[in-house]
GROMACS .gro file of C-alpha atoms in nm:
model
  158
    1UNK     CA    1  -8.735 -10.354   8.463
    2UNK     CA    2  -9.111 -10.391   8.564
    3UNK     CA    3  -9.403 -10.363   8.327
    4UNK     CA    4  -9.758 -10.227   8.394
    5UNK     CA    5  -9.895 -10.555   8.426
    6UNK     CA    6  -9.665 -10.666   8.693
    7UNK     CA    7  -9.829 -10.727   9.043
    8UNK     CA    8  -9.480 -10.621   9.201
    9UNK     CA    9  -9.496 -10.308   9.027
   10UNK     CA   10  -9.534 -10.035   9.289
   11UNK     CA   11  -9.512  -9.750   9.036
   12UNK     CA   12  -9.865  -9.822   8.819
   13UNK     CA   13 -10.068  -9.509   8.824
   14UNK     CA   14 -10.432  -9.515   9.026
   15UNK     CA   15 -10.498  -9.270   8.708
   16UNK     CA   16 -10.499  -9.536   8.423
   17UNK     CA   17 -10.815  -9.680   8.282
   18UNK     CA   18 -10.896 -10.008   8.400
   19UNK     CA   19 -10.725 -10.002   8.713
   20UNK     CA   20 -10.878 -10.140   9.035
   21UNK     CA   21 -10.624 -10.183   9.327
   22UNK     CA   22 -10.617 -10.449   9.543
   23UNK     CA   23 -10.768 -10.489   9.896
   24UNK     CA   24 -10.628 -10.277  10.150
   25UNK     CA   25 -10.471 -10.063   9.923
   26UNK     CA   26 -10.512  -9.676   9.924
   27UNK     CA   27 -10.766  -9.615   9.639
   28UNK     CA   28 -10.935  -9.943   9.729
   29UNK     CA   29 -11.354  -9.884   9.660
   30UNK     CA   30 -11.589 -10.164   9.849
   31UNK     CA   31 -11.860 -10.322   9.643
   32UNK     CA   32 -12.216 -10.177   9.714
   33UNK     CA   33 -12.369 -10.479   9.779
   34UNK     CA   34 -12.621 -10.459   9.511
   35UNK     CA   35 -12.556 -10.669   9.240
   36UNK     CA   36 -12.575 -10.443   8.899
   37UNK     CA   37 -12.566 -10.119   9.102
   38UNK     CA   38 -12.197  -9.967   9.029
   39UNK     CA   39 -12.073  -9.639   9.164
   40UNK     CA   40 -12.286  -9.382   8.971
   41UNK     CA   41 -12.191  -9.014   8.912
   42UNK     CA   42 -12.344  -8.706   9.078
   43UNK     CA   43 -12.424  -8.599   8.730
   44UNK     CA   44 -12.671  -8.926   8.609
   45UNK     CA   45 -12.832  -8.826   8.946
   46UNK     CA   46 -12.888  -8.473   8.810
   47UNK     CA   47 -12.972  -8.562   8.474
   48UNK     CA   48 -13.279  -8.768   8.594
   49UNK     CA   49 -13.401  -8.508   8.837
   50UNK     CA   50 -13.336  -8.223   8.550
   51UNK     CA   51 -13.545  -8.433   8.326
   52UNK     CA   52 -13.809  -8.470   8.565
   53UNK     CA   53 -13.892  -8.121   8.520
   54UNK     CA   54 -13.807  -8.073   8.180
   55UNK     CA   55 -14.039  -8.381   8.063
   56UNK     CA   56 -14.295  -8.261   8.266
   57UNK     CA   57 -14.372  -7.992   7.969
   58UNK     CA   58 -14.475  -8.264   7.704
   59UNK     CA   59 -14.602  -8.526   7.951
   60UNK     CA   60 -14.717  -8.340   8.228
   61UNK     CA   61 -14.794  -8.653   8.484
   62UNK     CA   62 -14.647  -8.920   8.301
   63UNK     CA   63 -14.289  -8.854   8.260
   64UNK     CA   64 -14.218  -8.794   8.625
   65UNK     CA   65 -14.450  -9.060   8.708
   66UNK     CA   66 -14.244  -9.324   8.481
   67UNK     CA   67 -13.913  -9.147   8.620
   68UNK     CA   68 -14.035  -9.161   9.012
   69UNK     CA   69 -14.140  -9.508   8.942
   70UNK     CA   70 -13.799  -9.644   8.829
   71UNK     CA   71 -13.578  -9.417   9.003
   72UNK     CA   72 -13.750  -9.410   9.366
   73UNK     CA   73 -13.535  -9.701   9.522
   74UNK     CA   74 -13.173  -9.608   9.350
   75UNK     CA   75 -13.147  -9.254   9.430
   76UNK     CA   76 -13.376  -9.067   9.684
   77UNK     CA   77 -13.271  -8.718   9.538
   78UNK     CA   78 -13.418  -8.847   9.198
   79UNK     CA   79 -13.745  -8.965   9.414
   80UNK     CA   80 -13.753  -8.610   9.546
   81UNK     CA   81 -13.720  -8.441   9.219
   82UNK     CA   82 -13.950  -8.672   9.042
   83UNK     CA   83 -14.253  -8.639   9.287
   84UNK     CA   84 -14.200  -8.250   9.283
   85UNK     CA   85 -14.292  -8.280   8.930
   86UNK     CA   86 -14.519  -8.531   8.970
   87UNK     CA   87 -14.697  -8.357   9.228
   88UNK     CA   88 -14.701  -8.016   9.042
   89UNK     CA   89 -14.857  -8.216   8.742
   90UNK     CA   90 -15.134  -8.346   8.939
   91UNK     CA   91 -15.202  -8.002   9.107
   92UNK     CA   92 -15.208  -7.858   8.776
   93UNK     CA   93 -15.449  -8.088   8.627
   94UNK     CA   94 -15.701  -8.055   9.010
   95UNK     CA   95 -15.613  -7.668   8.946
   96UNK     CA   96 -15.745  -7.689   8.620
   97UNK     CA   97 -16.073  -7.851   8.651
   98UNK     CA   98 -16.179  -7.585   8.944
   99UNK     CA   99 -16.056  -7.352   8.717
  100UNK     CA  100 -16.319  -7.476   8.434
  101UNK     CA  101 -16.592  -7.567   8.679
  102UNK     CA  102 -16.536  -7.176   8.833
  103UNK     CA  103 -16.548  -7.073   8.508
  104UNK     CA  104 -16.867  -7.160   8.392
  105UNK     CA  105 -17.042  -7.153   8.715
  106UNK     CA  106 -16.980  -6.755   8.683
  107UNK     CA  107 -17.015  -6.748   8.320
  108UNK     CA  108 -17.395  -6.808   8.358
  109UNK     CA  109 -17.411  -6.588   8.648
  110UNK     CA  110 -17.238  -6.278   8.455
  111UNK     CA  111 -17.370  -6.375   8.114
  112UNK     CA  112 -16.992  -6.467   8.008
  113UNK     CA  113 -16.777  -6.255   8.171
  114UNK     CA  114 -16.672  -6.577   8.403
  115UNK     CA  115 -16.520  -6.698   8.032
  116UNK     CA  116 -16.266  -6.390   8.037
  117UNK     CA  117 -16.175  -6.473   8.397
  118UNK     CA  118 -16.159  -6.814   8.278
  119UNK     CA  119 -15.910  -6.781   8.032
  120UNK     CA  120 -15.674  -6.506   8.223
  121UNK     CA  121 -15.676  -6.792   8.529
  122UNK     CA  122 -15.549  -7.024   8.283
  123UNK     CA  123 -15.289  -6.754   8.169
  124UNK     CA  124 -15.145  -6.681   8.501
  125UNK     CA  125 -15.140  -7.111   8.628
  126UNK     CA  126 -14.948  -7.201   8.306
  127UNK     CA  127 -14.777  -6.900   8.314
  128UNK     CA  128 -14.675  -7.002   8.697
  129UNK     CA  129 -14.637  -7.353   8.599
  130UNK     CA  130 -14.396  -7.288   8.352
  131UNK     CA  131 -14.167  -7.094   8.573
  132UNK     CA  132 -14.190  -7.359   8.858
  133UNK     CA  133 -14.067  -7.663   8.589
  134UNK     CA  134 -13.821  -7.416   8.483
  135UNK     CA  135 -13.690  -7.340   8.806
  136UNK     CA  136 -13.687  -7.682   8.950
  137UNK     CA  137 -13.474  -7.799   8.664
  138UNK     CA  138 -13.244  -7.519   8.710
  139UNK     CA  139 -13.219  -7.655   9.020
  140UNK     CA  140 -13.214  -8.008   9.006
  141UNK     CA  141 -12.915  -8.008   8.787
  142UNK     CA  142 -12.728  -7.799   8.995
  143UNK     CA  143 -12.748  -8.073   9.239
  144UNK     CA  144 -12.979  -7.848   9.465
  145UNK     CA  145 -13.311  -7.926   9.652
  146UNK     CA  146 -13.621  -7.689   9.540
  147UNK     CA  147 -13.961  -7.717   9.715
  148UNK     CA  148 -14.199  -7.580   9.501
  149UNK     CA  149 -14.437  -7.311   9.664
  150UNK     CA  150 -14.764  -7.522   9.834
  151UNK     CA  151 -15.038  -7.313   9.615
  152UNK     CA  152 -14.858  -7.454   9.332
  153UNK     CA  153 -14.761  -7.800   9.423
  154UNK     CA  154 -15.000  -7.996   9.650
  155UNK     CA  155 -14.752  -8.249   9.861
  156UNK     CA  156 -14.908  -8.606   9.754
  157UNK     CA  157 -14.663  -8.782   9.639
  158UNK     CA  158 -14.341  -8.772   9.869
   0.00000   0.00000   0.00000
């Protein structure tokens, strides 16, 4: 009669918790060679990227700033997510102060009429900003890539 525990035991699942089989044996997973750095799931991956985009909407350069910053050397698909919404961030913000610049330049020429164009340019980049976080989170937790159009997202950070 063999138990569980027994080394001779040829029988013991690869299925129950804890397991590990020896060295040479079928099932057998190599260290990484990073100490601290286990076998990670596709889906912590995914998560990160995902929230890359979706913290992006409260924090709009910080969060995938902090995100690119501690993920870039584990996982390049989470670096690639992360400066994607980094990068749309800081177009937004460059975007932004044309936008308000624009704005008034042609509000004195027009005698404010540059303020309505103002505010319906604002409109239409949020509006498009919006979609574009949206989208790339969609994305990034399917486990997909998504480039994010150029007028929208200025490649700086890669």
């Amino acid at each position: 009669m063999t138990t569980p525990g027994n080394p001779q035991d040829s029988t013991q699942s690869y299925t129950q918790p804890g397991y590990i089989p020896p060295t040479g044996q079928p099932g057998y997973i190599p260290p990484t060679g990073q100490p601290g750095y286990g076998p990670r799931g596709a889906s912590d991956d995914q998560t990160w990227a995902m929230l890359s985009y979706v913290l992006a909407l409260f924090a709009s350069i910080i969060a995938p700033l902090v995100i690119y910053l501690v993920k870039m050397n584990e996982s390049r698909y989470v670096r690639f997510h992360a400066a994607q919404g980094l990068n749309m961030g800081i177009t937004a913000v460059i975007e932004s102060i044309a936008i308000v610049i624009v704005g008034i330049l042609l509000a004195v020429a027009t005698h404010g009429f540059g303020i309505l164009l103002m505010v319906l340019a604002f409109l239409a980049l949020g509006i498009a900003h919006l979609v574009y976080l949206i989208l790339g989170a969609v994305r990034a937790y399917q486990g997909q890539p998504f480039r994010v159009p150029a007028i929208i997202c200025f490649r700086m950070v890669r």
